[in-house]
Tab-separated table of C-alpha atoms in Angstrom:
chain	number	residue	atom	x	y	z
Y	1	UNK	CA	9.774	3.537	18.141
Y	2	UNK	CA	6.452	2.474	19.473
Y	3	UNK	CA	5.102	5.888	19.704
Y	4	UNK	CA	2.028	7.789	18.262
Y	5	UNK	CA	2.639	9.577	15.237
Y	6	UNK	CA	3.630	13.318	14.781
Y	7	UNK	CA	2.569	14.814	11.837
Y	8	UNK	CA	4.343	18.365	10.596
Y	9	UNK	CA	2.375	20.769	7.839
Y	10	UNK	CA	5.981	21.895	6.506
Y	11	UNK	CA	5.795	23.748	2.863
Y	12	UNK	CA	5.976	22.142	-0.663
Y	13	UNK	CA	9.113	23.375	-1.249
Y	14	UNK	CA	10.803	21.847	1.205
Y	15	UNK	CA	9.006	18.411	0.526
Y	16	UNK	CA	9.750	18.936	-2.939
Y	17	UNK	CA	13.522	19.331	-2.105
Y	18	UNK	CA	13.203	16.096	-0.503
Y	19	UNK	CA	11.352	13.959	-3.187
Y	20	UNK	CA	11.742	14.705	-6.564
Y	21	UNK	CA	8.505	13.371	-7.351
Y	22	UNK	CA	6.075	16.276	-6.934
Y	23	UNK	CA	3.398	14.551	-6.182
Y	24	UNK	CA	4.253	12.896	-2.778
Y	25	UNK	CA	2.092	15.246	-0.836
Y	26	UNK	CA	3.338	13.596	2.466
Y	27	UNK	CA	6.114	11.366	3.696
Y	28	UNK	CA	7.226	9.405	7.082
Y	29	UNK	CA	10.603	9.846	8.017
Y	30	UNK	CA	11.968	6.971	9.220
Y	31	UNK	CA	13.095	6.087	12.028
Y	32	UNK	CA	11.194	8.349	13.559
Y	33	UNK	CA	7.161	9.043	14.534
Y	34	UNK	CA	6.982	11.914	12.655
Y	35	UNK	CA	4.781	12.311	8.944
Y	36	UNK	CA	5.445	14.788	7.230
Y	37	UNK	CA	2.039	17.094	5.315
Y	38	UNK	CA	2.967	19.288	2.016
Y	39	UNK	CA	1.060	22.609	3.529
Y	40	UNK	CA	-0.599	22.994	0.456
Y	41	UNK	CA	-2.522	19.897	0.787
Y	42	UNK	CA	-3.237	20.671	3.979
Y	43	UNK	CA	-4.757	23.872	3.240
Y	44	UNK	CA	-6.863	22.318	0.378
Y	45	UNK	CA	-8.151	19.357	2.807
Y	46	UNK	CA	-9.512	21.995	4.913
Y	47	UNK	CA	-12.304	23.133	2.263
Y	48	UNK	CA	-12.511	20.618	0.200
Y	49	UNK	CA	-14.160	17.246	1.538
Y	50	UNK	CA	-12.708	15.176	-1.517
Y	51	UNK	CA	-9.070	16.619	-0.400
Y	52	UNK	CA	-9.996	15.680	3.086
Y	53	UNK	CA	-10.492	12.508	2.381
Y	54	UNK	CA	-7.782	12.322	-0.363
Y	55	UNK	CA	-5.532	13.499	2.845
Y	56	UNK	CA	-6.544	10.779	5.430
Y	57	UNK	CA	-6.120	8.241	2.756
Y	58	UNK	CA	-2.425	9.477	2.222
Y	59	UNK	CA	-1.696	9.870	6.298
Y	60	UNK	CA	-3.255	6.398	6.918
Y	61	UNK	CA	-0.819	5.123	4.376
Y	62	UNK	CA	1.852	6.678	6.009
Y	63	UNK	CA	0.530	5.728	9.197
Y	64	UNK	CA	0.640	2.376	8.528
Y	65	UNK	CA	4.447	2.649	7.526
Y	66	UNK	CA	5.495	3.938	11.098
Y	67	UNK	CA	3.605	1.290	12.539
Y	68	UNK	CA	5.744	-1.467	10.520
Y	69	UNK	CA	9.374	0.543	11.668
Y	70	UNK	CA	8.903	-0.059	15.373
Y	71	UNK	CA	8.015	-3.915	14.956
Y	72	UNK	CA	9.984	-5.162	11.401
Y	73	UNK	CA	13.657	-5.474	10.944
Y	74	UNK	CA	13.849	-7.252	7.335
Y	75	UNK	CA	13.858	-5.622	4.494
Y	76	UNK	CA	10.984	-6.070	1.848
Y	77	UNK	CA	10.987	-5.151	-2.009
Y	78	UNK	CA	9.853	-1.584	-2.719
Y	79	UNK	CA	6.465	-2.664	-4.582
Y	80	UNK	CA	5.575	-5.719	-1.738
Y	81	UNK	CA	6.610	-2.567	1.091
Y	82	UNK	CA	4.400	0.123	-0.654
Y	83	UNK	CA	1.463	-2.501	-1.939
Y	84	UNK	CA	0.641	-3.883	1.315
Y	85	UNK	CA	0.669	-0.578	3.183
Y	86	UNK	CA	-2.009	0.299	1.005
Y	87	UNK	CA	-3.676	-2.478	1.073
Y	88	UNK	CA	-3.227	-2.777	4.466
Y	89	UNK	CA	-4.407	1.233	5.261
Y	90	UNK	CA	-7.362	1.090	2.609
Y	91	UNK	CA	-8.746	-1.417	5.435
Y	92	UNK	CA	-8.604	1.521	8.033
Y	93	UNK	CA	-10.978	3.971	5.208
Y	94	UNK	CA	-14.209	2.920	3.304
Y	95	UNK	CA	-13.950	3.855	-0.733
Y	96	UNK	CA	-10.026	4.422	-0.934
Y	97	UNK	CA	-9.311	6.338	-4.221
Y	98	UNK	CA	-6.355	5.899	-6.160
Y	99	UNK	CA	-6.015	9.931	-5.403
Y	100	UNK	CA	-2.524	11.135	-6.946
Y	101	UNK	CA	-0.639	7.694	-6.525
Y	102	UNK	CA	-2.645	5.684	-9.873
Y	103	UNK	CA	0.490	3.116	-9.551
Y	104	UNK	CA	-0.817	2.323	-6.506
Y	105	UNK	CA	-3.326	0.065	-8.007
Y	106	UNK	CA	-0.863	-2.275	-9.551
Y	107	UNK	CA	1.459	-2.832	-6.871
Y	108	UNK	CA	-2.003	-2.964	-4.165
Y	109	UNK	CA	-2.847	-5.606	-6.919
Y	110	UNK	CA	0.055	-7.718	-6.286
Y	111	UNK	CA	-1.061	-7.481	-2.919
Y	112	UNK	CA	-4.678	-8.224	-2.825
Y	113	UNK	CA	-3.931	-11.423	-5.151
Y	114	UNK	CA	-0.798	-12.457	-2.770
Y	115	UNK	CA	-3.532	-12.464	0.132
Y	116	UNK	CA	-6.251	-14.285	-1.941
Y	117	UNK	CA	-3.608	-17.113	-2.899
Y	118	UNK	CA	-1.836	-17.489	0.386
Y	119	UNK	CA	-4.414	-15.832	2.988
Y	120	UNK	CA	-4.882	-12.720	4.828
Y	121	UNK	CA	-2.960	-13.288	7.735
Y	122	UNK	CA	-0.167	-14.822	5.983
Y	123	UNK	CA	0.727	-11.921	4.166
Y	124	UNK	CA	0.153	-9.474	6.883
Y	125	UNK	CA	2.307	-11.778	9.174
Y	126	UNK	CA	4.998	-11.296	6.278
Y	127	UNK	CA	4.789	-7.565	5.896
Y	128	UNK	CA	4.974	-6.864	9.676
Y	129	UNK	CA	8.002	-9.308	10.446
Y	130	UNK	CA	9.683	-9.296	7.116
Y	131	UNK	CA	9.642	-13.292	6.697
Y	132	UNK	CA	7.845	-14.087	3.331
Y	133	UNK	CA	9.206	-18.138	4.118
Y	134	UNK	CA	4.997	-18.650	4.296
Y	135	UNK	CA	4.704	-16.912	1.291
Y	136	UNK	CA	7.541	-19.007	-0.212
Y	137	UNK	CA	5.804	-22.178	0.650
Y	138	UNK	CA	1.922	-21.502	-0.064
Y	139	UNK	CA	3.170	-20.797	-3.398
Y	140	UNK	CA	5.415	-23.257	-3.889
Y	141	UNK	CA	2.984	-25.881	-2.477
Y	142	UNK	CA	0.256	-24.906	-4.438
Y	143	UNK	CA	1.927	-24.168	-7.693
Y	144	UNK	CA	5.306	-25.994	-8.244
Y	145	UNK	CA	8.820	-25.534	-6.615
Y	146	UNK	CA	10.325	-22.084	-7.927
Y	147	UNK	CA	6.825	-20.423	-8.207
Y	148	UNK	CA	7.850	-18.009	-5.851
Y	149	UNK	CA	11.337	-17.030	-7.185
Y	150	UNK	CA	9.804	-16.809	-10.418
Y	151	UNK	CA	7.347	-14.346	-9.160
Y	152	UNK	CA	9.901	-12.289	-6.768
Y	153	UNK	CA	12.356	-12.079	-9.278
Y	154	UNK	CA	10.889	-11.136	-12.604
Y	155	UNK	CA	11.885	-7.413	-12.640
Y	156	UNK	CA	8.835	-6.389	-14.734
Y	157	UNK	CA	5.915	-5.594	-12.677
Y	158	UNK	CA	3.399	-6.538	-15.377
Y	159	UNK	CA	4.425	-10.110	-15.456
Y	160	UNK	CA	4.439	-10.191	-11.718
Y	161	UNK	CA	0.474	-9.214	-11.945
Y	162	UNK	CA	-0.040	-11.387	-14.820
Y	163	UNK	CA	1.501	-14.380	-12.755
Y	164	UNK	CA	-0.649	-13.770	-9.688
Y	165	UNK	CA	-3.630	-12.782	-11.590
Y	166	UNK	CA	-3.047	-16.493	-13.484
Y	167	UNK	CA	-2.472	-18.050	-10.351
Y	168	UNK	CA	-5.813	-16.720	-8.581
Y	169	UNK	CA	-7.991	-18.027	-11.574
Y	170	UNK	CA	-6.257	-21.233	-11.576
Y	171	UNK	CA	-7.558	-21.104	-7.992
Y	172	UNK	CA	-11.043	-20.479	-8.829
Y	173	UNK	CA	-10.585	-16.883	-7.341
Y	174	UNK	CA	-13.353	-14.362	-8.614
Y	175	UNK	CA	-10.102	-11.247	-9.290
Y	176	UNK	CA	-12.527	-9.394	-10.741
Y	177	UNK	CA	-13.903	-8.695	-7.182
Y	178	UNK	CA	-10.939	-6.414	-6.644
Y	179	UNK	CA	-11.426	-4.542	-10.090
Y	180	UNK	CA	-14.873	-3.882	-8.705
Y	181	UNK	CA	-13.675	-2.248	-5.102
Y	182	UNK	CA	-11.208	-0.056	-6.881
Y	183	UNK	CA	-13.644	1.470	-8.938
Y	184	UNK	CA	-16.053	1.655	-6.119
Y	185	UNK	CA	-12.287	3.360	-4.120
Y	186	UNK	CA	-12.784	5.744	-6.618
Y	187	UNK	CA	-16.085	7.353	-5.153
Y	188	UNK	CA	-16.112	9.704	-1.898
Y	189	UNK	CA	-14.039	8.396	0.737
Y	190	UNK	CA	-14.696	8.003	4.494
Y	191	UNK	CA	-12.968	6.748	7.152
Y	192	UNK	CA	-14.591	3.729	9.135
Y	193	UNK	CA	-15.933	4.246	12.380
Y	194	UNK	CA	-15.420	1.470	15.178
């Protein structure tokens, strides 16, 4: 914990072997520093700018994941984990595309609306220690006791977007705004320079 990350170029097979899903093109182990690159990927990122950028989209991602291991201890549910690490790395790289994960854009939905409702640093502060009792209560406060167990426990992921999405208009929030910056995620991708 608490070191830089290590990534590996290791071949498809054996990432294959370890996700079914073929198209994870790379992974973080946890508990460790170490990312792990599909070689083929690699290889393509290395003539191809669009795979290049497709690439540092996917390692920031996974990036951001071994950052959260060394500091969070609670667990989160799969879709809040996986939407705010995108959310969260598409901050680190100008024009994010929705590249080979498309489901991203729901679940990063979820996310973008949670941080519109209850703030930016509320929902980071949640994803980093694991404590969504500010989540809980921005909700709640705002839109009736049991908001938020309605919204973490509705298995269907559409509803959970339709509640949010309700919830941000009832707010006055322009969600269209995020529609927009996907689409413009979809063009040529660069990282941000500092």
């Amino acid at each position: 914990k608490g070191h830089p990350p290590f990534f590996v170029v290791v071949s498809d097979e054996y990432v294959d072997t370890i996700h079914a899903n073929k198209k994870n093109f790379a992974y973080h182990i946890k508990n460790t520093n170490i990312i792990v690159i599909k070689r083929s990927k690699y290889k393509e990122s290395q003539n191809n700018p669009k795979s290049s950028d497709e690439l540092y989209a996917i390692l920031a991602h996974e990036t951001v994941h071994l950052a959260t291991q060394a500091i969070r201890t609670d667990k989160l549910p799969w879709w809040f984990n996986e939407g705010v690490t995108e959310y969260l790395s598409r901050a680190t790289l100008t024009n994010r595309s929705e590249g080979s994960h498309p489901f991203y854009s729901n679940i990063t939905r979820l996310a973008y609306y949670l941080a519109e409702l209850v703030g930016k640093d509320v929902l980071a502060e949640a994803y980093f220690t694991g404590d969504l009792s500010k989540i809980r209560a921005t909700l709640d406060k705002m839109h009736g006791f049991g908001t938020f167990d309605r919204f973490m426990t509705d298995p269907d992921m559409k509803n959970k977007y339709g509640l949010l999405r309700q919830l941000c208009e009832q707010n006055g929030l322009k969600v269209e705004k995020f529609d927009e910056e996907l689409a413009r995620w979809g063009k040529i991708r660069q990282p941000h320079e500092y």
